[in-house]
Amino acid sequence: MQFTYFGLYFFVFLLTESLINERAVTVFGAANVNYIYAIGLIFTALGYLAFSTTKNETNKKNGIIFESIAFLSIIGTIEINASIPFLLFSYICLFSLGYIGGLIHFETSLELTRKNFSLYLGISSMFGIILQFITQNIGLSNNEYLIVIELVLVFIVLLSLHNKSDNTPKESVKMSKITISVRTWVYIVSVTIMSIILGFQDSIIVIKNANGELELFSYVRLFYALGLLVAGIIANIRNRVYLPLASGCAMTLSVLAMSFLRDTNTLYNVSMGIMYFYCGFYVMFMTVMFMELGLRRNNPRLYAGLGRVVRSITTCIVVLVTTVLSNCIGENIYTILSCVLSIGLLVFMALSGVLVPEKSTKKEEGILSSEIQLAEKLKEIYTQYGFTPKEIETFEKLVTTEMGVQEIADEMGISRRVLQRHISAIYEKTETKTRAGLFILLNR
C-alpha cells in the first residue's frame, strides 16, 4: 500500500502547486507568477528538511498536524485575494506538504529491499500524473479542487502510517565510506545540473501558461506518465544500475528536442512530449538513487527526500535568474547553455563511474542475498503471528541486535515496562519463552 500513498502524494502535491500558481495569476498577475512559484519551492524544501530533524515515534502525530495545517492554509489560498495573506497561506501550505513529502519518501524508502521496488514506484508515480491530468482537464472549480486535495491528504496521512513499524532501513549492499561519500556528491551534482536544464524550460513554460500561450495540462503531459513507467522498468533491472545512464540519455534527447523542434506548434508539442518523457526519468533518478543512499547513511530521513530538496533549491535559483534576465537573454541562449550542461553532465557521470554498472563481488552478492532472505523471513513471521507495529519493531530488535531490554526501550522511546508487555505478547503469540527461542523460530 505504501506505493499507493506515494502516488497519491505525488498527485496532491502537483495539483496543489498548480492551483497556487493559477491563483497567483489572479492575485499578482501573470508577470509575477514565476517569483511566487520560485519562492514556494524554497518553502517546500524547508518542509522536507524539517521532517529530517524529527524522531520516528512522532511520525504519525506530526503527519496529522501538518495535514491539518495544509488543509487550513489551502482554504486561505482559494478564498483570500489580498496579496500578503495569500502568500502567507500559500507558503505555509507548501511547507506543510514538503513535510508530508519527507514523511512519505522516508516511509517508502523502508520498502527499498522489496522485490520490484523501482517498478512499483514508477507505476504509482505514473498514476499520480494520470490523476492530475484527468482532474485538471474536467474543468473543476477551485472549491472542487479543494475537496479533491483534502480528501486525498486525509487518506494519505491517517491511513498510510497505520501499519508501519517505523524501523530504520538496513543496508542492502556494503560499500566503503569513501565510495558512499563520492556517490552522494555525484548524485547531488547530477540532480543540480538536471534541475538547471529543466529550470530553464520550466520558467519559460510557466510564464507561457500564465499568459495563455501554452496549455500546460494538454495530452502531451501524459508522456510524463510514460517516462515514469519506462524509468521504473529500467530502474528495476539489477537494482537501478542502469538508471543513471538511461536518465543521462533521456536528458540529452530532451535538450536536442527543445533545441531543434520548435518552429511550429506541432513540433513544439513533440518537443514538449519528449521533455515530459525525460521528466519521468529525472523524477525517478532523484527519488530512488537518494533513497538508496539513505540505506547507507546515518540519517535516512534526510536522504530519502534529499533529491527533492536539491531540485527545489536549484530550480528556485534558476527560475528567479531567468525571470529577471528574461528581457536580456533569449531562448537560444538557454538552448546553448542546456546543450553545454547536458554534455558536461554526461562526461562528469562517466568519469565518476556511475554510468558503468558496478560488478558486485561474491561477498557483496552473498550479503545482499542473506539480507533479502532475512527480510522475507521476518515478513513471513509478522504475517503468520499477526504482530502489531510495535511488536514488529520489538521482535526485529530482539533477533537482529544484541541490545539489552533497557537499550531497546530507550531506542524505541518507550518505558521498560511497556517493552516488557510487547515482549510478553510476542512470546505468547509465538509460543516461545525466551529470546533464544525467538532466534530458533527465525532460523528454522
C-alpha atoms as one frame of an Amber mdcrd trajectory, in Angstrom:
protein
   0.000   0.000   0.000   2.902   2.390   0.605   3.389   2.816  -3.150  -0.266
   3.851  -3.444   0.302   6.547  -0.850   3.403   7.741  -2.688   1.464   8.099
  -5.950  -1.403   9.895  -4.203   1.004  12.297  -2.525   2.677  12.986  -5.877
  -0.760  13.749  -7.307  -1.922  16.016  -4.491   1.344  17.967  -4.378   1.352
  18.653  -8.129  -2.331  19.601  -8.027  -1.812  21.973  -5.097   1.270  23.581
  -6.674  -0.661  24.113  -9.909  -3.639  25.560  -8.051  -1.428  28.034  -6.193
   0.195  29.143  -9.466  -3.234  29.664 -11.048  -4.412  31.705  -8.058  -1.177
  33.722  -8.155  -2.101  34.895 -11.656  -5.369  36.281 -10.274  -3.796  37.924
  -7.224  -0.472  39.185  -8.647  -0.759  38.991 -12.444   0.996  36.697 -14.916
   4.261  38.670 -14.848   4.859  37.745 -11.184   3.906  34.080 -11.232   7.489
  32.840 -11.595   8.562  34.747  -8.485   5.730  33.236  -6.434   6.481  29.772
  -7.826  10.236  30.021  -7.166   9.924  31.129  -3.553   7.314  28.429  -2.991
   9.940  25.856  -3.974  12.141  27.014  -1.099   9.323  26.516   1.397   8.756
  23.026   0.012  12.462  22.244   0.506  12.298  23.599   4.066   9.390  21.247
   4.770  11.435  18.245   3.643  14.364  19.396   5.792  12.096  19.936   8.800
  10.925  16.329   8.600  14.522  15.068   8.615  15.038  16.586  12.092  12.169
  14.689  13.748  12.118  11.336  15.511  10.467   8.093  14.400   7.927   7.992
  17.211   6.448  11.375  16.194   5.795  10.403  12.553   2.062   9.865  12.740
   1.324  12.713  15.149   3.309  15.276  13.154   1.870  13.965   9.892  -1.647
  14.656  11.140  -0.628  18.100  12.423   0.885  19.177   9.110  -2.019  17.668
   7.180  -4.333  19.870   9.250  -2.158  22.929   8.598  -2.143  22.171   4.854
  -5.926  21.750   4.984  -6.464  25.169   6.548  -3.858  27.019   4.509  -5.099
  25.758   1.130  -8.526  27.151   2.022  -6.827  30.515   2.552  -5.138  30.429
  -0.843  -8.505  29.859  -2.521 -10.687  32.268  -0.541  -8.353  35.232   0.034
  -7.361  37.700  -2.688  -5.254  40.090  -0.584  -1.606  39.710  -1.603   0.169
  39.270   1.753  -2.341  36.815   3.302  -2.379  34.850   0.029   1.403  34.482
   0.111   1.331  33.526   3.781  -1.240  30.790   3.289   0.426  29.523   0.094
   3.858  29.165   1.619   2.549  27.593   4.821   0.687  25.079   2.645   3.792
  24.262   0.574   5.927  23.934   3.708   3.381  21.525   5.201   3.212  19.486
   2.010   7.018  19.385   1.965   6.990  17.954   5.483   4.415  15.327   4.499
   6.503  14.623   1.385   9.549  13.926   3.545   7.446  11.546   5.599   6.080
   9.724   2.533   9.538   9.466   0.916  11.046   8.064   4.114   8.270   5.529
   4.669   8.543   4.452   1.026  12.332   4.064   1.313  11.746   1.420   4.005
  10.445  -0.810   1.203  13.631  -0.471  -0.872  14.752  -4.079  -0.404  11.373
  -5.285  -1.616  11.377  -7.099  -4.935  10.340  -4.869  -7.887  10.567  -1.737
  -5.708  11.527   0.605  -8.570   8.815  -0.779 -10.852   6.117  -0.274  -8.214
   7.385   3.245  -7.530   7.330   4.098 -11.233   3.795   2.753 -11.630   2.475
   4.616  -8.581   4.065   7.880  -9.750   2.622   7.312 -13.226  -0.878   7.054
 -11.794  -0.248  10.256  -9.816   0.391  12.094 -13.092  -2.608  10.475 -14.787
  -4.849  11.517 -11.885  -3.572  15.079 -12.165  -4.162  15.091 -15.924  -7.744
  13.849 -15.509  -8.513  16.223 -12.649  -7.208  19.309 -14.427  -8.948  18.506
 -17.697 -12.502  18.094 -16.385 -12.928  21.777 -15.511 -13.281  21.685 -11.735
 -13.785  24.898  -9.779 -11.321  25.961  -7.079 -13.607  24.676  -4.320 -13.898
  21.321  -6.059 -10.096  21.175  -6.335 -10.010  21.813  -2.615 -12.297  18.876
  -1.905 -10.164  16.530  -4.013  -6.924  17.697  -2.385  -8.183  17.440   1.176
  -9.785  14.030   0.751  -6.517  12.643  -0.612  -4.484  14.315   2.156  -6.661
  12.803   4.856  -6.407   9.372   3.214  -2.618   9.578   2.973  -1.832  10.767
   6.482  -4.399   8.862   8.507  -4.001   5.513   6.755  -0.505   5.299   5.272
   1.238   5.009   8.630  -1.328   2.796  10.327   0.679  -0.400   9.959   4.212
   0.940   9.673   6.876  -0.177  12.111   8.973   3.000  11.910  12.152   0.944
  11.667  15.272   2.419  10.153  16.094   0.596   6.902  19.123  -1.665   6.781
  21.931  -1.607   4.245  21.364  -3.811   1.197  24.927  -3.761  -0.142  28.100
  -2.960   1.791  30.144  -0.060   0.436  33.103   1.840   1.814  32.513   5.241
   3.396  34.624   6.845   0.665  32.510   5.268  -2.081  29.292   6.362  -0.358
  30.583   9.932   0.050  31.653  10.138  -3.602  28.302   8.815  -4.810  26.463
  11.291  -2.596  28.198  14.248  -4.228  27.885  12.749  -7.705  24.124  12.440
  -7.259  23.825  15.933  -5.776  25.766  17.471  -8.673  23.818  15.397 -11.211
  20.415  16.439  -9.851  21.611  20.043  -9.661  22.605  20.115 -13.348  19.447
  18.269 -14.401  17.411  20.794 -12.403  19.190  23.730 -14.050  18.358  22.366
 -17.505  14.733  21.718 -16.593  14.619  25.038 -14.741  15.369  26.887 -17.989
  12.461  25.130 -19.645  10.277  25.355 -16.535  10.453  29.153 -16.256   9.535
  29.580 -19.935   6.668  27.092 -19.721   5.187  28.547 -16.501   5.099  32.102
 -17.859   3.679  30.954 -21.227   0.981  29.026 -19.422   0.179  32.072 -17.257
  -0.112  34.238 -20.380  -2.384  31.709 -22.069   0.171  30.941 -24.793   0.559
  27.304 -23.770  -1.742  24.625 -22.368   0.306  23.078 -19.571  -2.007  20.123
 -18.971  -2.708  19.029 -22.530  -2.335  15.428 -23.698   1.469  15.794 -24.073
   1.726  15.698 -20.274   0.844  12.013 -20.461   4.382  11.486 -21.769   5.422
  12.374 -18.203   3.485   9.323 -17.003   5.046   7.191 -19.748   8.536   8.369
 -18.755   7.913   7.388 -15.127   6.780   3.924 -16.160   9.722   3.310 -18.503
  12.189   4.683 -15.939  10.675   2.400 -13.300  11.101  -0.615 -15.572  14.740
   0.264 -16.324  15.494   1.034 -12.662  14.055  -2.353 -11.736  16.799  -4.127
 -13.693  19.710  -5.166 -11.441  18.757  -2.787  -8.629  18.908   0.543 -10.506
  22.387   0.153 -12.040  21.198   1.321 -15.483  19.070   4.261 -14.292  21.863
   6.915 -14.315  22.821   6.049 -17.897  19.193   5.972 -19.050  18.497   9.306
 -17.325  21.531  10.905 -18.980  20.407   9.695 -22.411  16.825  10.901 -21.847
  18.153  14.293 -20.741  20.275  14.645 -23.892  17.335  13.681 -26.092  15.148
  16.261 -24.343  17.700  19.045 -24.815  18.086  18.221 -28.514  14.313  18.159
 -28.990  13.787  21.509 -27.249  16.638  22.933 -29.355  15.508  21.878 -32.820
  11.791  21.042 -32.650  10.095  24.375 -32.012   9.457  26.015 -35.394   5.750
  25.071 -35.491   3.104  24.274 -32.876   3.198  20.602 -33.853   6.975  20.368
 -33.476   6.817  22.321 -30.223   4.282  19.812 -28.845   6.585  16.971 -29.895
   9.497  18.581 -28.065   7.265  19.139 -25.017   6.298  15.465 -25.074   9.955
  14.420 -25.144  10.748  16.843 -22.321   7.931  15.411 -20.198   9.144  11.886
 -21.004  12.570  12.877 -19.685  10.934  14.373 -16.559   9.864  10.844 -15.656
  13.499   9.692 -15.645  14.556  12.812 -13.765  11.995  12.213 -11.001  12.867
   8.527 -10.698  16.599   9.297 -10.586  16.353  11.939  -7.861  13.969   9.747
  -5.860  15.330   6.194  -5.867  19.050   6.998  -6.015  18.835   9.124  -2.873
  16.599   6.582  -1.143  19.329   4.024  -1.820  21.937   6.353  -0.322  19.725
   6.687   2.738  20.239   2.983   3.453  23.931   3.636   3.926  23.784   6.964
   5.754  23.152   7.766   9.405  20.164   9.967   8.545  17.938   8.113   6.050
  15.115  10.531   6.897  17.130  13.299   5.237  18.496  11.367   2.274  15.154
   9.823   1.273  13.930  13.289   0.238  17.249  14.994  -0.451  16.772  14.800
  -4.218  13.614  16.893  -3.827  15.464  19.417  -1.669  18.276  19.802  -4.230
  15.731  20.062  -7.042  13.648  22.719  -5.260  16.573  24.955  -4.308  18.247
  24.719  -7.721  15.028  25.291  -9.662  14.183  28.284  -7.472  17.504  29.967
  -8.281  17.256  29.194 -11.996  13.656  30.406 -12.303  14.446  33.647 -10.464
  17.541  34.347 -12.562  15.866  33.540 -15.879  12.843  35.669 -14.975  14.966
  38.675 -14.022  17.065  38.328 -17.186  14.162  37.440 -19.479  14.488  40.706
 -21.404  18.241  40.257 -21.866  18.554  36.580 -22.696  16.520  34.784 -25.360
  15.581  31.136 -25.674  18.583  30.499 -27.937  20.993  31.287 -25.100  19.161
  28.885 -22.809  19.331  26.255 -25.534  23.100  26.632 -25.873  23.563  26.518
 -22.093  21.375  23.416 -21.875  23.428  21.649 -24.553  26.706  22.505 -22.833
  25.399  21.391 -19.421  23.966  18.124 -20.732  27.261  17.199 -22.406  29.162
  18.243 -19.294  26.908  16.124 -17.068  27.359  13.037 -19.227  31.132  13.469
 -19.100  31.021  14.065 -15.340  28.873  10.984 -14.711  31.102   8.880 -16.961
  34.265   9.990 -15.155  32.673   9.384 -11.755  31.805   5.821 -12.777  28.039
   5.933 -12.175  27.266   5.254 -15.849  29.067   1.923 -15.658  27.165  -0.786
 -13.763  29.024  -1.962 -10.670  30.307  -5.501 -10.623  29.253  -6.973  -7.341
  31.743  -9.230  -5.642  30.656 -12.671  -4.495  30.871 -11.407  -0.946  28.547
  -8.473  -1.671  26.128 -10.725  -3.535  26.105 -13.061  -0.562  25.394 -10.197
   1.829  22.562  -8.947  -0.359  21.069 -12.422  -0.728  21.189 -13.159   3.007
  19.621  -9.823   3.914  16.821 -10.261   1.409  16.182 -13.732   2.827  16.122
 -12.283   6.347  13.640  -9.563   5.326  11.381 -12.137   3.670  11.547 -14.413
   6.719  10.683 -11.525   9.055   7.676 -10.546   6.936   6.508 -14.155   6.932
   6.683 -14.288  10.737   4.888 -10.933  11.134   2.059 -12.158   8.930   1.828
 -15.614  10.480   1.575 -14.386  14.075  -0.308 -11.134  13.487   2.187  -8.827
  15.197   1.226  -5.208  15.872   3.578  -2.458  14.577   5.279  -2.130  17.975
   5.614  -5.890  18.295   7.211  -5.974  14.842   9.750  -3.366  15.922  10.402
  -5.160  19.203  10.800  -8.571  17.535  13.256  -7.250  14.964  15.440  -5.640
  17.616  15.388  -8.786  19.703  16.512 -11.079  16.882  18.771  -8.802  14.813
  20.664  -6.896  17.531  22.469  -7.687  20.758  20.926  -4.765  22.646  19.597
  -5.326  26.135  15.990  -4.697  27.144  16.672  -1.220  28.529  18.650  -0.218
  25.415  15.797  -1.351  23.187  13.259   0.553  25.298  15.374   3.722  25.106
  15.776   3.466  21.338  12.043   2.868  20.842  11.219   5.801  23.121   9.066
   3.719  25.497   9.365   2.593  29.119  10.905  -0.726  30.110   7.518  -1.874
  31.443   5.764  -1.172  28.133   8.520  -3.003  26.256   8.144  -5.994  28.557
   4.448  -6.120  27.666   5.349  -6.209  23.952   7.875  -8.993  24.601   5.338
 -10.998  26.624   2.791 -10.655  23.804   5.409 -11.878  21.294   6.248 -14.894
  23.483   2.565 -15.721  23.819   1.830 -15.464  20.095   4.896 -17.476  19.056
   4.591 -19.959  21.944   8.188 -19.327  22.987   9.574 -18.420  26.394  12.998
 -16.866  25.778  14.923 -14.678  23.368  16.830 -17.762  22.294  13.507 -19.316
  21.325  12.848 -16.374  19.030  16.209 -16.941  17.341  15.292 -20.592  16.795
  11.932 -19.514  15.349  13.653 -17.130  12.947  16.207 -19.653  11.709  14.135
 -22.794  11.399
